[in-house]
XYZ file of C-alpha atoms in Angstrom:
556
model
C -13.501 8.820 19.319
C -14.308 12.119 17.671
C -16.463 12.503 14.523
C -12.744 13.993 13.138
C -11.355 10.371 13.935
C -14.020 8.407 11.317
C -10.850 6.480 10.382
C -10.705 4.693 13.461
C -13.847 2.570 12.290
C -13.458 2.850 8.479
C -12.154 0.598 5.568
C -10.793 2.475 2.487
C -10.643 0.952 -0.991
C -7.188 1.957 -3.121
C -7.918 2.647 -6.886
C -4.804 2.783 -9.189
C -6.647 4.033 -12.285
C -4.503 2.552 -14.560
C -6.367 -0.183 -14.018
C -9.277 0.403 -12.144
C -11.476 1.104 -15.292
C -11.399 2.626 -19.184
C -14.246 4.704 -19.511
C -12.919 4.627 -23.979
C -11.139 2.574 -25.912
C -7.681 4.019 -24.846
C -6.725 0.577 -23.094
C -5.793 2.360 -19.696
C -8.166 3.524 -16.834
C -9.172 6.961 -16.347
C -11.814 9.050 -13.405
C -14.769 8.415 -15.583
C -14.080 4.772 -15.527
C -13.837 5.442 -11.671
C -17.381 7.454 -11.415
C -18.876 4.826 -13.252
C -18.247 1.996 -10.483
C -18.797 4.000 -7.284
C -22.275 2.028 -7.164
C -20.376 -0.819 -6.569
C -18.187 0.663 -3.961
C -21.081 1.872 -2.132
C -22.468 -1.762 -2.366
C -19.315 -2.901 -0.642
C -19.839 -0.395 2.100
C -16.124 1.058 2.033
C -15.794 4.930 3.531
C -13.094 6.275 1.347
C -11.080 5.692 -1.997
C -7.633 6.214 -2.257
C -6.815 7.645 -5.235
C -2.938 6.866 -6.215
C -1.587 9.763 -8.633
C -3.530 11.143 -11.635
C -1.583 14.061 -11.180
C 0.315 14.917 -15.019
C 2.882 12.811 -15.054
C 5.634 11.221 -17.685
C 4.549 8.384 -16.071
C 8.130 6.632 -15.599
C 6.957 5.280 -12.526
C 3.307 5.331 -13.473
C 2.493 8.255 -11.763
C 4.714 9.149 -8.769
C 6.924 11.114 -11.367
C 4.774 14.250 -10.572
C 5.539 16.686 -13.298
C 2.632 19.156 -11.921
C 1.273 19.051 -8.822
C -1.660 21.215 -9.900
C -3.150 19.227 -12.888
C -4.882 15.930 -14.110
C -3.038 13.385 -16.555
C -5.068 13.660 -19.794
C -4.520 10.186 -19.714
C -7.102 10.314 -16.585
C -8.994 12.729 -17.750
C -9.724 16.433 -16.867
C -9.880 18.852 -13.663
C -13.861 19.022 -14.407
C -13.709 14.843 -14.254
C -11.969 15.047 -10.850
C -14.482 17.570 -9.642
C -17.104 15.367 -11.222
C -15.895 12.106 -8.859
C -15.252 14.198 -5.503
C -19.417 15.490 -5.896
C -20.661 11.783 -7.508
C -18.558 9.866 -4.373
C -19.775 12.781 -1.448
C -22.840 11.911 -2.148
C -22.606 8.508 -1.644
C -21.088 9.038 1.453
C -16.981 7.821 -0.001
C -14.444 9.948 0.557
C -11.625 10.450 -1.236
C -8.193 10.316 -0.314
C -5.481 11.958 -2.832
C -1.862 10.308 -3.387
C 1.186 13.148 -2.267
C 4.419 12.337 -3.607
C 6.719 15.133 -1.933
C 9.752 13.464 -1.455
C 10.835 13.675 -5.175
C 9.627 15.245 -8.555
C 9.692 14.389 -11.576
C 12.741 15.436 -13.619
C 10.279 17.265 -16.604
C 8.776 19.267 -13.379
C 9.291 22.913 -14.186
C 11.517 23.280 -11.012
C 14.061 20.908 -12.242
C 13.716 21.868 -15.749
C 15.142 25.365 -14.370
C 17.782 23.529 -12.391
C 19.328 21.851 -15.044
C 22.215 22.727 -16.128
C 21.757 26.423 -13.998
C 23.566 26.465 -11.028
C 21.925 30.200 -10.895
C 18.420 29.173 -10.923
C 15.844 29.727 -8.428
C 14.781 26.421 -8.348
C 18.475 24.848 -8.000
C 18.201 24.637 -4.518
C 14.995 22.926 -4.385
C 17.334 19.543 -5.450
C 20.289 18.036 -3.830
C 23.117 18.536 -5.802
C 26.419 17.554 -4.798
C 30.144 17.530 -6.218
C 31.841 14.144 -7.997
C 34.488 13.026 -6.051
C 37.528 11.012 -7.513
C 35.263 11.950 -10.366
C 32.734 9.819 -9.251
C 29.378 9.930 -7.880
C 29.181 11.638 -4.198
C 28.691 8.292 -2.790
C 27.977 4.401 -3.354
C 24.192 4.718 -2.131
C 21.929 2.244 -4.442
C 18.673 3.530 -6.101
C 15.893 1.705 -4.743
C 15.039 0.866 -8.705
C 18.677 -0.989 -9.108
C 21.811 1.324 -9.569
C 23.192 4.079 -8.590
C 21.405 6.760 -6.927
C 23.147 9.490 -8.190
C 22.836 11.144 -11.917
C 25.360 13.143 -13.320
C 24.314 16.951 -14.822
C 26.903 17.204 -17.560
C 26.651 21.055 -18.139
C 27.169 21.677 -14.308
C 29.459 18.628 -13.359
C 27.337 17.769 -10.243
C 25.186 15.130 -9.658
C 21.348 15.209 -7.893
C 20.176 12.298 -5.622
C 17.168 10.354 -6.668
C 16.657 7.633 -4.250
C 14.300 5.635 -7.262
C 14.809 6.091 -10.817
C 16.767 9.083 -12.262
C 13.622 10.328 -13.783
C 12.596 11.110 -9.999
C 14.741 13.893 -8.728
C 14.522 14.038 -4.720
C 13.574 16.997 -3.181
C 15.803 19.393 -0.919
C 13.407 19.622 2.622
C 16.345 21.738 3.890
C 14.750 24.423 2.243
C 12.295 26.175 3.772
C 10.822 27.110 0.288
C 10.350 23.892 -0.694
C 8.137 23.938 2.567
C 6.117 25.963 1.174
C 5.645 24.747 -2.150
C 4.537 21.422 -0.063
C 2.027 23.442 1.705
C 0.538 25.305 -0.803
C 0.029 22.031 -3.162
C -1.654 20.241 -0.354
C -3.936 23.191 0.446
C -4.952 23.401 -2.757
C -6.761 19.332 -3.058
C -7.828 20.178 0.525
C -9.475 22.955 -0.714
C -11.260 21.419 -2.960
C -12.811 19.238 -0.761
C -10.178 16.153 -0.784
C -10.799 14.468 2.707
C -7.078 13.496 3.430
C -3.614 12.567 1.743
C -1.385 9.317 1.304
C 1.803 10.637 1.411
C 4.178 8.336 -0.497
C 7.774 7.299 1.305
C 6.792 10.483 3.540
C 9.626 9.340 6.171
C 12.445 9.836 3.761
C 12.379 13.629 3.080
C 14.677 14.412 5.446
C 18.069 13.439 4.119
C 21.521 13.473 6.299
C 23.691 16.494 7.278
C 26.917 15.018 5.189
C 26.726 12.348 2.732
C 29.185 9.675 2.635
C 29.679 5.726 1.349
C 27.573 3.152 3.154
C 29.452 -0.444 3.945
C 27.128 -2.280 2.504
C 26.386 0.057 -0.533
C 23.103 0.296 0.562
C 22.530 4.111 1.957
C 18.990 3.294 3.731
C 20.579 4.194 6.806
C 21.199 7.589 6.252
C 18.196 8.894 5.067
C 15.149 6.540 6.375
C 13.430 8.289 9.200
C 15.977 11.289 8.740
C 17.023 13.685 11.334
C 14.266 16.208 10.817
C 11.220 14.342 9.482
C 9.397 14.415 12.762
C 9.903 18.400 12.730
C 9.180 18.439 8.842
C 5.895 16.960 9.471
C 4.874 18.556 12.272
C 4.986 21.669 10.068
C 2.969 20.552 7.327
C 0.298 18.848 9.581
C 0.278 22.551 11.948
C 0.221 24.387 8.604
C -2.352 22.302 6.456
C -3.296 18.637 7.686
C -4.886 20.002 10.968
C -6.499 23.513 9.610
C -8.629 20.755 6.860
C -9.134 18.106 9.009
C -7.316 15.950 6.871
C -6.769 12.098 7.505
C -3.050 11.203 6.275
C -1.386 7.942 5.983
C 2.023 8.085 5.838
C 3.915 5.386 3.624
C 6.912 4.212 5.753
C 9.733 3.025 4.331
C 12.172 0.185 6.591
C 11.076 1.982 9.209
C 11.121 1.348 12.898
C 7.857 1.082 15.325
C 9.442 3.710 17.753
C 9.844 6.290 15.264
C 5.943 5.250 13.789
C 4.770 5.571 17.525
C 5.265 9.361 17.017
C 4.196 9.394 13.329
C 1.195 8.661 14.567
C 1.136 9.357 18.193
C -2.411 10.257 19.813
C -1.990 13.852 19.678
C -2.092 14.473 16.337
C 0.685 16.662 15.278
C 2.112 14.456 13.054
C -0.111 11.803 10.907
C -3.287 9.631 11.427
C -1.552 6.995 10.968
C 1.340 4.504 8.930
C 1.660 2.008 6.948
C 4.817 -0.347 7.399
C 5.992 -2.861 5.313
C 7.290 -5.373 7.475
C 4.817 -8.413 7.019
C 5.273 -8.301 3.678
C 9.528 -9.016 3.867
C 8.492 -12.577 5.454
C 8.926 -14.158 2.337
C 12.401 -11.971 1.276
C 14.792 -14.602 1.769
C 17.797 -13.370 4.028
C 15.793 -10.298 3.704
C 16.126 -9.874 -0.104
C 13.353 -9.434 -2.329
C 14.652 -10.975 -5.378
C 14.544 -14.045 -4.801
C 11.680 -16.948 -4.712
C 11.058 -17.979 -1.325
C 8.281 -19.164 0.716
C 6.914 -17.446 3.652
C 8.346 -17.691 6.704
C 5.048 -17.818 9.125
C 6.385 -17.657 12.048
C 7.963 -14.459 11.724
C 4.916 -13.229 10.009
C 2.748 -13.881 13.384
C 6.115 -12.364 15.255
C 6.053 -8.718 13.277
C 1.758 -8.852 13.307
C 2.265 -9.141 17.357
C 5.241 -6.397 17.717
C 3.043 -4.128 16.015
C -0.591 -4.832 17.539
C 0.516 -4.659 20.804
C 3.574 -1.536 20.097
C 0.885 0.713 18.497
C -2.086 -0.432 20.584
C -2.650 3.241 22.822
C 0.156 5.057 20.936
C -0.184 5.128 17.373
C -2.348 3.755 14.598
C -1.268 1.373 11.562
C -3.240 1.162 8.371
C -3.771 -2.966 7.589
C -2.685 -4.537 4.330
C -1.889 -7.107 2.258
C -2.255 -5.665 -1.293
C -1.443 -2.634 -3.019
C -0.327 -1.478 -6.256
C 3.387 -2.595 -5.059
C 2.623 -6.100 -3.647
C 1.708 -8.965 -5.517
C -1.582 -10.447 -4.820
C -2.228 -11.877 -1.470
C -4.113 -14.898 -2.356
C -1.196 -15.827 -4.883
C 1.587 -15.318 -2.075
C 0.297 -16.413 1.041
C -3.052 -18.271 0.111
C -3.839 -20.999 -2.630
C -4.920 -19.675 -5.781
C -6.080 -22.842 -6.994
C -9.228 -25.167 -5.292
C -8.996 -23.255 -2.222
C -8.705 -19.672 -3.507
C -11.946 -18.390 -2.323
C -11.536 -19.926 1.174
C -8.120 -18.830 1.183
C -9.150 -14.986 0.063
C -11.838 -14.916 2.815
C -9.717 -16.574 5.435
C -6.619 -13.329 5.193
C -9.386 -11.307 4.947
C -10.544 -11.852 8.512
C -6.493 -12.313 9.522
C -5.541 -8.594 9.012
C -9.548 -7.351 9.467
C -9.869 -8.196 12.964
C -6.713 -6.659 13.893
C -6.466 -2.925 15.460
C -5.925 -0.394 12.325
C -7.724 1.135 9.511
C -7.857 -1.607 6.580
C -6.962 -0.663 2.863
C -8.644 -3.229 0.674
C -6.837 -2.661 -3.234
C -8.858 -3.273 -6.096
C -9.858 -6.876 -6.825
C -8.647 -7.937 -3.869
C -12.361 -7.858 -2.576
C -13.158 -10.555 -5.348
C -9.981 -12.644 -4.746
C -7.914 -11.564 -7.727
C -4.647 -14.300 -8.348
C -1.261 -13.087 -9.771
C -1.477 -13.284 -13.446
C 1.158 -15.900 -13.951
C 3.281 -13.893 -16.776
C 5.322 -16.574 -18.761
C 7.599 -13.721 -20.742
C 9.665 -11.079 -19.485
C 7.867 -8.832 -22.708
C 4.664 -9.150 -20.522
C 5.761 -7.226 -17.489
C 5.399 -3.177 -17.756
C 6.824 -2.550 -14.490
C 10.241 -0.328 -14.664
C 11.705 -2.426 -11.134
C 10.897 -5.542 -12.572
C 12.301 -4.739 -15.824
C 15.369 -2.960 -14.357
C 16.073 -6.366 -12.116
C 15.623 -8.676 -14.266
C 18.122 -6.741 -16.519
C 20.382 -6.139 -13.912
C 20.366 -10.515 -12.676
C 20.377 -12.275 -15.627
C 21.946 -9.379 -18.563
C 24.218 -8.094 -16.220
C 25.085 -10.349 -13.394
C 24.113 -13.169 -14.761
C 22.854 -14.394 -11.208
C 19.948 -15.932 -12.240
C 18.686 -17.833 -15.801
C 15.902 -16.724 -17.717
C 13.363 -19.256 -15.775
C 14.953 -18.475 -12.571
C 14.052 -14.514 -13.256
C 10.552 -14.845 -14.420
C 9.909 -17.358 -11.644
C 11.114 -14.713 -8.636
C 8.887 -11.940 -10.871
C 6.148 -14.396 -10.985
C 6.049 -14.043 -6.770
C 7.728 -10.458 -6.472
C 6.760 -8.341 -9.462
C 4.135 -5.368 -9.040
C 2.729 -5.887 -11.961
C 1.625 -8.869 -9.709
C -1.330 -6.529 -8.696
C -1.477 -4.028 -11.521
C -3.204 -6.245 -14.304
C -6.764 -4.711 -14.738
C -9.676 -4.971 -12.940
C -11.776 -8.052 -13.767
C -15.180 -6.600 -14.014
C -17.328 -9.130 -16.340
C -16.513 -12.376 -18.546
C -16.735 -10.598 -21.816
C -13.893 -9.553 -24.042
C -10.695 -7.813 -21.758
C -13.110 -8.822 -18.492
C -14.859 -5.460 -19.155
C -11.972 -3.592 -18.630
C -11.843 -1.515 -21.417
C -12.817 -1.509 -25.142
C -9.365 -1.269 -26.362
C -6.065 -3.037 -26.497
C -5.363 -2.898 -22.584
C -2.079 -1.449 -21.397
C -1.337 -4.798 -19.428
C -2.068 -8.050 -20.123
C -5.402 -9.335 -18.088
C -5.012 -12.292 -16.020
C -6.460 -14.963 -18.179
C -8.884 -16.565 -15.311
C -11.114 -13.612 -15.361
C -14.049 -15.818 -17.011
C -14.228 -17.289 -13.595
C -13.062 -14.266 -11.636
C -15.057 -11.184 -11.939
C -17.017 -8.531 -9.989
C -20.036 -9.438 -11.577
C -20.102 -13.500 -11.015
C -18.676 -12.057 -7.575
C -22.326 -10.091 -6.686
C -24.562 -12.507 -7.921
C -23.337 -14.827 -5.488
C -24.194 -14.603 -2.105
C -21.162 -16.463 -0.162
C -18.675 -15.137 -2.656
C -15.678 -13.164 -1.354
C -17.407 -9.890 -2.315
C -19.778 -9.907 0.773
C -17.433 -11.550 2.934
C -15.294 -8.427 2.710
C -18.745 -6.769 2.961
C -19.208 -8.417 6.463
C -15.749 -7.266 7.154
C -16.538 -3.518 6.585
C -19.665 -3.887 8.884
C -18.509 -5.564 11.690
C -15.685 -3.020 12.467
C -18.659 -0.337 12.697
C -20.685 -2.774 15.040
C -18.077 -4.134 17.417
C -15.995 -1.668 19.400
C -14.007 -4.304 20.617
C -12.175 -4.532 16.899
C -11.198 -0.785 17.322
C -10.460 -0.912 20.732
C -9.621 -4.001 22.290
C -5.901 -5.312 23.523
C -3.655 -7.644 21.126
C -2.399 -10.964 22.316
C -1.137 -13.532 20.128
C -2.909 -16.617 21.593
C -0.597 -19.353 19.456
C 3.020 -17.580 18.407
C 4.952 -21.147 18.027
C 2.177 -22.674 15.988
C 3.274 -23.979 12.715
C -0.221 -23.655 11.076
C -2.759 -21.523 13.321
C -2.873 -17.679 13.735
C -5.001 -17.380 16.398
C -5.300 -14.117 18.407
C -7.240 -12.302 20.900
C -8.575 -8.818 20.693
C -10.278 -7.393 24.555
C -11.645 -4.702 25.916
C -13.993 -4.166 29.211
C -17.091 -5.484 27.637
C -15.828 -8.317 24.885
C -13.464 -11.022 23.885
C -12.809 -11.817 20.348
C -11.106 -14.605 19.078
C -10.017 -14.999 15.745
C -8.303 -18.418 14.957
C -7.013 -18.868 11.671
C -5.645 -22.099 9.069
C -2.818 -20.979 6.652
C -2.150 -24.417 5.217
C -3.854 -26.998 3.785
C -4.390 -29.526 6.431
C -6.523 -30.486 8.585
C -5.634 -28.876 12.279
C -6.774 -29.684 16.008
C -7.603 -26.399 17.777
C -8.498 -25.772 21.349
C -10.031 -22.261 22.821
C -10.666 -21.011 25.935
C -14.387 -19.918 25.561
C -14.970 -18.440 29.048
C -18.016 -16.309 29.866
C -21.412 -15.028 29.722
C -22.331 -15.895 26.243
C -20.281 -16.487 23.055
C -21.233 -16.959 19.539
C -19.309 -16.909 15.929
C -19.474 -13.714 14.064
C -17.411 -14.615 11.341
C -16.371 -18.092 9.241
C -15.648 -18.683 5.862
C -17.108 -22.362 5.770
C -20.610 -22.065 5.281
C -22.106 -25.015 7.685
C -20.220 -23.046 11.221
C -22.719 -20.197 11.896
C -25.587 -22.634 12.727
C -23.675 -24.533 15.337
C -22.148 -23.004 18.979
C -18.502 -22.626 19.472
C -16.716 -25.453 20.493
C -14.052 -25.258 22.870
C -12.305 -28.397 21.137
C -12.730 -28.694 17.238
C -10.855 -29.040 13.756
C -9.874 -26.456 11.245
C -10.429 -27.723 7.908
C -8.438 -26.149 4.963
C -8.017 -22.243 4.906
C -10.764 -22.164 7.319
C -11.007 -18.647 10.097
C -13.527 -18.678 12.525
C -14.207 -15.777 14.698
C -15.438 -15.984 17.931
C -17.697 -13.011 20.089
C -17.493 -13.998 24.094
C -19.613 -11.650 26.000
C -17.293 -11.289 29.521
């Protein structure tokens, strides 16, 4: 591994500033609030923040409706405050990672502002327009946001695609000046000193040759992993990502592990590496997300074990459970009652010990819950909102209750409430009236109570950070799933020449018999979340209380 490839061994924190931390009164986040908590980043050891969009936005989608590429959101701040966090995080040794969203624009973007309306602009072409037909959008695709993904332009009589909300026009990639708009925007953060790019739903620029109705109304088909993203990329990264050095993740949208194999195949002309989505559909009943369903575990250790062992030597996947569009992991697949901290610390180690680069998102290192919303006035998020229009308004699929139960496990505003820094008023969040409600445990759940103890979740993720530096074995080793048909246990096995590492782990509540196969030279526990297992040896026969993950270090 080069000094190029520090990825390979780091873990990078996500910040949606929103909510990170209000430097004012103004009741949102903003990069000040952000400069004044790299201390406590540094304390948790991660390498790099990602940074989703502070670009100057309408914020319809709070922020990836980029309305200039080239500027800060006053809301955020200013281009001297940016400058400000790259210097204060450098020399702390955190990187920063900058949010790209090139696969649409905002509709108040100067581009489409000139489109609109003017077939004859210069910037017409940088959109997909198409023609009505039967006087009716182009075709029956559906807007990832609910509806149709097609908007009419009344003073032209064509329509432009925007695969999410209408406010997001998507871009034309066709275009080879488009190209080099992309380019140019990139070069510019890189310039500055960014250290690498998420690129948001980077595997959907490329959209079809002809555009016609889908079956099922759906349209993913068509333009997810399009005919020429893989050239599309490799033009960018030959262009920009590989002249800066720059680490990218691309965001992969219902994507396939063949086509991420080459997104983020060894040689580098593409990306450093994905993230996919799959785990997190294994509580989408009959694979929809609206809908309030419990996890189907099996499946989850099924997807976690096509992916190890698929990527393992030919690509590299970034490892998640939260971001700013998943609820909070503790809420959906742990217990975020008596057994939340055990439960935190125990998915920790699950997607930790795997092969990847681990994102942790903000709060997650402190166990942050769902906030349990009880009104569909509470929720600020434009999906949620549209859905629960669309079900119970519209279709009338679902009551009231039903609704706010399936946004209670689905919503993103799941993971967007603010950042629960102390136990005084709005958990230190911000002086003002906060854009969000806070979740209302945050007396009990906060970064500070979180430092001053010593076994909290905090340093457990700590532990996590520093053991992927110290044991090659969790960068390099094999994947086998060592229990795929148990009902309770994920238990795996990572390997490599020197080391065996077993990580066994308890999603339920019970009590559960476990036997391992402890052969060789030495072995020893590295990792538990109970706190009376590092004193004792492994066991090849034992019990797994609660929540509980042990992880096991056998010297071959």
């Amino acid at each position: 591994m080069t000094n190029s490839e520090w990825w390979r061994t780091a873990t990078i924190y996500q910040i949606y500033p929103k909510s990170f931390c209000d430097s004012s009164d103004k009741g949102t986040g903003d990069i000040q609030g952000v400069i004044s908590k790299l201390d406590y980043l540094q304390k948790l050891g991660v390498d790099a923040i990602w940074l989703t969009p502070v670009y100057q936005s309408p914020m319809i989608d709070n922020g990836y409706d980029i309305a200039d590429y080239y500027s800060i959101n006053p809301d955020f701040g200013t281009m001297a405050d940016f400058d400000n966090l790259l210097e204060q995080a450098k020399s702390r040794g955190i990187r920063i990672i900058m949010d790209i969203v090139v696969n649409h624009t905002s509709t108040e973007h100067h581009w489409f502002q000139s489109a609109l309306g003017n077939k004859e602009s210069e910037f017409r072409d940088y959109y997909i327009w198409k023609d009505p037909i039967d006087g009716k959008a182009p075709t029956n695709w559906q807007s990832k946001f609910g509806g149709n993904a097609w908007a009419l332009d009344e003073a032209t009589n064509q329509y432009y695609l925007h695969l999410f909300a209408k406010e997001q026009a998507d871009l034309n990639w066709e275009n080879p000046k488009v190209r080099q708009e992309v380019k140019e925007i990139i070069s510019f953060w890189a310039e500055k000193g960014v250290d690498g790019f998420r690129l948001d739903v980077i595997n959907l620029i490329s959209k079809p040759n002809e555009f016609i109705n889908d079956e099922s109304g759906d349209g993913r088909r068509f333009y997810t992993d399009g005919p020429k993203v893989h050239q599309y990329l490799q033009e960018i990264s030959d262009a920009v990502f590989q002249k800066y050095g720059s680490v990218t993740v691309g965001e992969m949208s219902s994507t396939t592990l063949e086509h991420c194999q080459q997104y983020s195949a060894q040689d580098g002309k593409e990306l450093s590496m994905v993230f996919n989505f799959h785990h997190l559909k294994a509580d989408y009943k009959n694979g929809e997300k609206w809908t309030k369903a419990p996890f189907d575990f099996l499946s989850l250790k099924s997807i976690f074990n096509h992916w190890q062992t698929g990527l393992n030597g030919k690509g590299w996947g970034a490892l998640f459970w939260c971001n700013h569009d998943q609820p909070r992991v503790v809420s959906r697949l742990g217990h975020d009652g008596e057994y939340r901290e055990l439960s935190a610390k125990m998915l920790a180690s699950s997607i930790h010990m795997m092969q990847g680069t681990p994102y942790i998102y903000q709060g997650e290192e402190i166990g942050m819950t769902n906030p349990h919303y009880t009104s569909i006035d509470q929720y600020r998020d434009l999906e949620s909102t549209n859905m629960y229009d669309i079900m119970v308004n519209q279709d009338k699929s679902v009551s009231n209750d039903e609704m706010l139960e399936i946004l209670d496990q689905k919503s993103r505003d799941n993971s967007r409430t603010p950042m629960q820094w102390n136990d005084s008023d709005n958990a230190g969040f911000t002086q003002g009236k906060p854009w969000l409600s806070i979740a209302t445990n945050y007396k009990s759940i906060n970064a500070e109570k979180a430092v001053s103890d010593s076994s909290s979740v905090f340093y457990f993720y700590q532990k996590l950070i520093q053991l992927r530096k110290r044991l090659d074995v969790i960068t390099t080793g094999d994947y086998r799933d060592l229990m795929p048909d148990h009902k309770s246990l994920f238990c795996y096995q990572r390997e490599n020449t020197t080391h065996r590492l077993i990580a066994v782990h308890n999603f339920y509540g019970n009590d559960v018999p476990v036997t391992l196969d402890l052969t060789g030279k030495q072995s020893e526990y590295i990792l538990a979340n109970y706190d009376d297992v590092g004193s004792t040896p492994p066991q090849e026969n034992g019990m797994l209380r609660p929540y509980e993950c042990r992880v096991v270090l056998i010297q071959k």
